[in-house]
Amino acid sequence: MKHLLDLMRKRQSARTLFDPKKKIAKKDLKKILEAGRWAPTAHNMQNFEIIIVDDRKILDAIANIKNPISLTFVRENYKQLSFSKEELKQKGTGILGAQFPPSWRKPNITEKDIARDDHNSFMGEEIKSSPVLAIVLYDFTKRAPASEGDFLGAISLGCVMENMWLMANSLGIGFHILSALSEGAIEKKLRKMLNIPNNMKIAYSFRLGYPVTSEKYLRVRRPVNGFIHTNAYTTK
Ligand SMILES: Cc1cc2nc3c(=O)[nH]c(=O)nc-3n(C[C@H](O)[C@H](O)[C@H](O)COP(=O)(O)O)c2cc1C
């Protein structure tokens, strides 16, 4: 049990370039997908398909898709940022500002500001450096009974994500979620490029690889008594 909790504590986002020459061994990829396979899903509907992209030409084509970051994302992100390690530790939620481009770290950000720090180019480099990019498709025809809106389906996809993430990290493989590939223009282009059927939507994508740096970043969580309510909800 200690081992499992250790693994959960150490699991982390690999927001870094990967060594493109270090491939993911087939047997390791198989283990990661096997972990996803055994994830719990609502009504055991297994409402997902996964496209594994390891062809360099396709990876480069995906990396080159232009997808400017939305102003709404950057503005809402700003409200949740911490500007020092002390602030982040105290809040226990959110992300350190230093992990984002400089223009994202100022109030009243404009379109012009974000155009200066081209989000696309850094995400593109991350994708180009990845030996594997996995695209997880949400199949909305495989909905659990009486789950209109399919909140349960979304939770199921999260279970698949966590199983694969833990397995990847246990094998020493970096894992990085990229939500941006599920949105707007980029999703539209990917649908065409990867032949994604109409009854499916890109839920999330993740890159796998061996990080080129072993740099650690501050990871925080609320304490257990920050979210536990005994017998009834109490305002903290
Ligand atoms: C549903 C979901 C979407 C996420 N999307 C992104 C993303 O687009 N880019 C990214 O760098 N991290 C993404 N993350 C990672 C979270 O930001 C990260 O898990 C959180 O900050 C805690 O850091 P840790 O994973 O290192 O513990 C996502 C995580 C989840 C569960």
Coordinates of C-alpha atoms and ligand atoms in Angstrom, one line a residue:
M1 CA 0.0 0.0 0.0
K2 CA 2.8 2.4 0.8
H3 CA 4.2 1.8 -2.6
L4 CA 0.8 2.7 -4.2
L5 CA 0.5 5.9 -2.3
D6 CA 4.1 6.8 -3.1
L7 CA 3.5 6.3 -6.7
M8 CA 0.4 8.5 -6.5
R9 CA 2.3 11.2 -4.7
K10 CA 5.1 11.2 -7.2
R11 CA 3.0 11.1 -10.3
Q12 CA 3.4 14.4 -12.1
S13 CA 2.9 16.4 -15.3
A14 CA 5.9 16.3 -17.6
R15 CA 5.8 19.8 -18.9
T16 CA 9.1 19.6 -20.6
L17 CA 10.7 18.5 -23.9
F18 CA 11.2 14.8 -24.3
D19 CA 14.2 13.1 -25.9
P20 CA 12.9 12.3 -29.4
K21 CA 15.5 9.7 -29.9
K22 CA 14.4 7.7 -26.9
K23 CA 11.5 5.6 -28.1
I24 CA 8.9 4.1 -25.9
A25 CA 9.4 0.3 -25.8
K26 CA 6.5 -1.6 -27.3
K27 CA 6.2 -3.6 -24.1
D28 CA 5.9 -0.5 -22.0
L29 CA 3.3 1.1 -24.2
K30 CA 1.4 -2.2 -23.9
K31 CA 1.5 -2.0 -20.1
I32 CA 0.2 1.7 -20.2
L33 CA -2.7 0.7 -22.5
E34 CA -3.4 -2.4 -20.4
A35 CA -3.7 -0.1 -17.3
G36 CA -6.2 2.0 -19.3
R37 CA -8.1 -1.1 -20.3
W38 CA -8.7 -2.1 -16.7
A39 CA -10.0 1.3 -15.6
P40 CA -13.5 1.4 -14.2
T41 CA -16.0 3.1 -16.5
A42 CA -19.7 3.9 -15.8
H43 CA -21.8 0.8 -16.5
N44 CA -18.6 -0.8 -17.9
M45 CA -19.4 1.0 -21.1
Q46 CA -15.6 1.5 -22.0
N47 CA -16.6 4.7 -23.8
F48 CA -13.2 5.4 -25.3
E49 CA -10.9 4.7 -28.3
I50 CA -7.3 5.7 -28.3
I51 CA -5.2 6.7 -31.4
I52 CA -1.5 6.2 -30.9
V53 CA 0.5 8.5 -33.1
D54 CA 4.2 7.6 -33.4
D55 CA 4.8 8.5 -37.0
R56 CA 7.3 11.4 -37.1
K57 CA 5.6 13.0 -40.2
I58 CA 2.1 12.9 -38.5
L59 CA 3.6 14.2 -35.2
D60 CA 5.2 17.1 -37.0
A61 CA 2.0 17.9 -38.9
I62 CA 0.1 18.0 -35.6
A63 CA 2.7 20.2 -34.0
N64 CA 2.5 22.6 -36.9
I65 CA -1.3 23.2 -36.6
K66 CA -1.9 26.8 -35.7
N67 CA -4.1 27.1 -32.6
P68 CA -3.8 30.5 -30.9
I69 CA -4.6 30.3 -27.2
S70 CA -7.9 32.0 -26.2
L71 CA -8.0 35.2 -24.3
T72 CA -10.6 33.8 -22.0
F73 CA -8.3 30.9 -21.1
V74 CA -5.3 33.2 -20.4
R75 CA -7.5 35.7 -18.3
E76 CA -9.1 33.0 -16.2
N77 CA -5.7 31.3 -15.8
Y78 CA -4.3 34.6 -14.5
K79 CA -6.9 34.7 -11.7
Q80 CA -5.7 31.2 -10.5
L81 CA -2.0 31.8 -10.7
S82 CA 0.4 32.1 -7.8
F83 CA 3.4 34.4 -8.2
S84 CA 5.7 32.9 -5.5
K85 CA 6.3 29.5 -4.1
E86 CA 5.0 30.7 -0.7
E87 CA 1.7 31.9 -2.2
L88 CA 1.2 28.6 -4.0
K89 CA 2.0 26.6 -0.8
Q90 CA -0.4 28.7 1.1
K91 CA -3.3 28.4 -1.5
G92 CA -2.7 24.7 -2.0
T93 CA -4.4 24.9 -5.4
G94 CA -3.4 26.1 -8.9
I95 CA -0.2 26.6 -10.7
L96 CA 2.9 28.7 -10.3
G97 CA 3.0 31.7 -12.8
A98 CA 6.6 30.9 -13.7
Q99 CA 5.3 27.9 -15.6
F100 CA 3.6 30.1 -18.2
P101 CA 4.9 32.6 -20.8
P102 CA 5.6 36.2 -19.4
S103 CA 2.6 37.8 -21.2
W104 CA 0.2 35.4 -19.3
R105 CA 1.4 36.7 -16.0
K106 CA 0.1 40.2 -16.2
P107 CA -3.4 41.6 -15.4
N108 CA -5.7 42.8 -18.2
I109 CA -4.0 40.8 -20.8
T110 CA -4.9 41.7 -24.4
E111 CA -4.9 39.7 -27.7
K112 CA -1.8 41.6 -28.7
D113 CA 0.1 40.5 -25.5
I114 CA -0.6 36.8 -26.1
A115 CA 0.2 37.0 -29.8
R116 CA 3.7 38.1 -28.7
D117 CA 4.3 34.9 -26.7
D118 CA 3.3 32.3 -29.3
H119 CA 1.7 29.5 -27.4
N120 CA 1.6 27.5 -30.5
S121 CA 5.3 27.4 -30.9
F122 CA 6.1 26.0 -27.5
M123 CA 3.3 23.4 -27.6
G124 CA 4.5 22.5 -31.1
E125 CA 8.1 21.9 -29.8
E126 CA 6.8 19.7 -27.0
I127 CA 4.8 17.6 -29.5
K128 CA 7.7 17.4 -31.9
S129 CA 10.0 16.1 -29.2
S130 CA 7.5 13.3 -28.2
P131 CA 8.1 9.8 -29.4
V132 CA 4.3 9.1 -28.8
L133 CA 1.2 11.2 -28.8
A134 CA -2.0 9.5 -27.7
I135 CA -5.4 10.9 -28.6
V136 CA -8.2 9.7 -26.3
L137 CA -11.6 9.7 -28.0
Y138 CA -14.8 10.0 -26.1
D139 CA -17.5 7.8 -27.8
F140 CA -20.8 9.5 -26.8
T141 CA -22.9 6.5 -28.2
K142 CA -21.5 4.4 -25.3
R143 CA -23.4 6.3 -22.6
A144 CA -24.4 4.7 -19.2
P145 CA -28.2 4.4 -18.8
A146 CA -30.0 7.5 -17.6
S147 CA -26.9 9.7 -17.6
E148 CA -28.1 12.6 -19.8
G149 CA -25.3 15.1 -20.1
D150 CA -22.9 12.2 -19.5
F151 CA -21.1 13.5 -16.5
L152 CA -20.5 9.8 -15.7
G153 CA -18.9 9.3 -19.1
A154 CA -16.4 12.1 -18.4
I155 CA -15.6 10.7 -15.0
S156 CA -14.9 7.3 -16.7
L157 CA -12.4 8.9 -19.1
G158 CA -10.6 10.4 -16.1
C159 CA -10.3 7.0 -14.6
V160 CA -8.7 5.7 -17.8
M161 CA -6.3 8.7 -17.7
E162 CA -5.2 8.2 -14.2
N163 CA -4.5 4.5 -14.6
M164 CA -2.4 5.1 -17.7
W165 CA -0.6 8.0 -16.0
L166 CA 0.3 6.0 -12.9
M167 CA 1.5 3.1 -15.1
A168 CA 3.7 5.4 -17.3
N169 CA 5.3 7.1 -14.3
S170 CA 5.9 3.8 -12.6
L171 CA 7.9 2.8 -15.7
G172 CA 9.9 6.1 -15.5
I173 CA 8.1 7.5 -18.6
G174 CA 7.0 11.1 -18.6
F175 CA 3.3 11.8 -19.2
H176 CA 1.8 15.2 -20.2
I177 CA -1.9 16.0 -20.8
L178 CA -2.6 18.4 -23.6
S179 CA -6.2 19.6 -23.3
A180 CA -5.8 22.1 -26.1
L181 CA -6.0 19.5 -28.8
S182 CA -9.6 18.9 -27.9
E183 CA -10.8 22.4 -28.8
G184 CA -11.9 24.5 -31.7
A185 CA -9.8 24.7 -34.9
I186 CA -7.2 22.2 -33.7
E187 CA -9.8 19.5 -33.0
K188 CA -11.4 20.2 -36.4
K189 CA -8.1 19.7 -38.2
L190 CA -7.2 16.6 -36.2
R191 CA -10.6 15.0 -36.9
K192 CA -9.8 15.2 -40.6
M193 CA -6.2 14.2 -40.3
L194 CA -6.8 11.2 -38.1
N195 CA -10.1 10.1 -39.6
I196 CA -12.1 10.5 -36.4
P197 CA -15.7 9.3 -36.7
N198 CA -18.6 11.7 -36.1
N199 CA -19.9 9.9 -33.0
M200 CA -16.6 10.6 -31.2
K201 CA -14.9 13.7 -29.7
I202 CA -11.3 14.2 -28.7
A203 CA -11.5 14.1 -24.9
Y204 CA -7.8 14.7 -24.2
S205 CA -4.4 13.9 -25.5
F206 CA -1.2 13.0 -23.8
R207 CA 2.5 12.9 -24.8
L208 CA 4.7 10.1 -23.6
G209 CA 8.5 10.3 -23.5
Y210 CA 11.7 10.6 -21.5
P211 CA 12.2 14.2 -20.2
V212 CA 15.4 15.9 -21.2
T213 CA 15.6 17.6 -17.8
S214 CA 15.0 16.2 -14.4
E215 CA 14.0 19.6 -13.0
K216 CA 11.5 19.3 -10.2
Y217 CA 8.7 21.9 -9.7
L218 CA 6.6 22.7 -6.7
R219 CA 3.5 20.5 -6.5
V220 CA 0.9 21.4 -3.8
R221 CA -2.3 20.0 -2.6
R222 CA -4.9 21.0 0.0
P223 CA -4.6 19.1 3.3
V224 CA -7.1 16.3 3.8
N225 CA -9.0 18.4 6.4
G226 CA -9.3 21.1 3.8
F227 CA -11.9 19.1 1.9
I228 CA -13.3 16.6 4.4
H229 CA -16.7 17.2 5.9
T230 CA -17.8 14.7 8.6
N231 CA -21.5 13.8 8.6
A232 CA -22.6 17.0 6.9
Y233 CA -21.1 19.8 4.8
T234 CA -19.5 22.5 6.9
T235 CA -18.2 25.9 5.7
K236 CA -14.4 26.0 6.2
Ligands
LIG1 C1 -8.5 16.8 -17.1 C2 -7.1 17.4 -17.1 C3 -6.7 18.3 -18.0 C4 -5.4 18.8 -18.0 N1 -4.9 19.6 -19.0 C5 -3.6 20.0 -19.0 C6 -3.1 20.7 -20.1 O1 -3.7 21.0 -21.1 N2 -1.8 21.1 -20.0 C7 -1.0 20.8 -18.9 O2 0.2 21.1 -18.9 N3 -1.5 20.1 -17.9 C8 -2.8 19.7 -17.9 N4 -3.3 19.0 -16.8 C9 -2.4 18.7 -15.7 C10 -2.8 19.5 -14.5 O3 -2.5 20.8 -14.7 C11 -1.9 18.9 -13.3 O4 -2.3 17.6 -13.1 C12 -2.1 19.7 -12.0 O5 -1.5 21.0 -12.2 C13 -1.3 19.0 -10.9 O6 0.1 18.9 -11.2 P1 0.7 17.4 -11.2 O7 0.1 16.6 -12.3 O8 2.2 17.6 -11.5 O9 0.5 16.8 -9.9 C14 -4.5 18.4 -16.9 C15 -5.0 17.5 -15.9 C16 -6.3 17.0 -16.0 C17 -6.7 16.0 -14.9

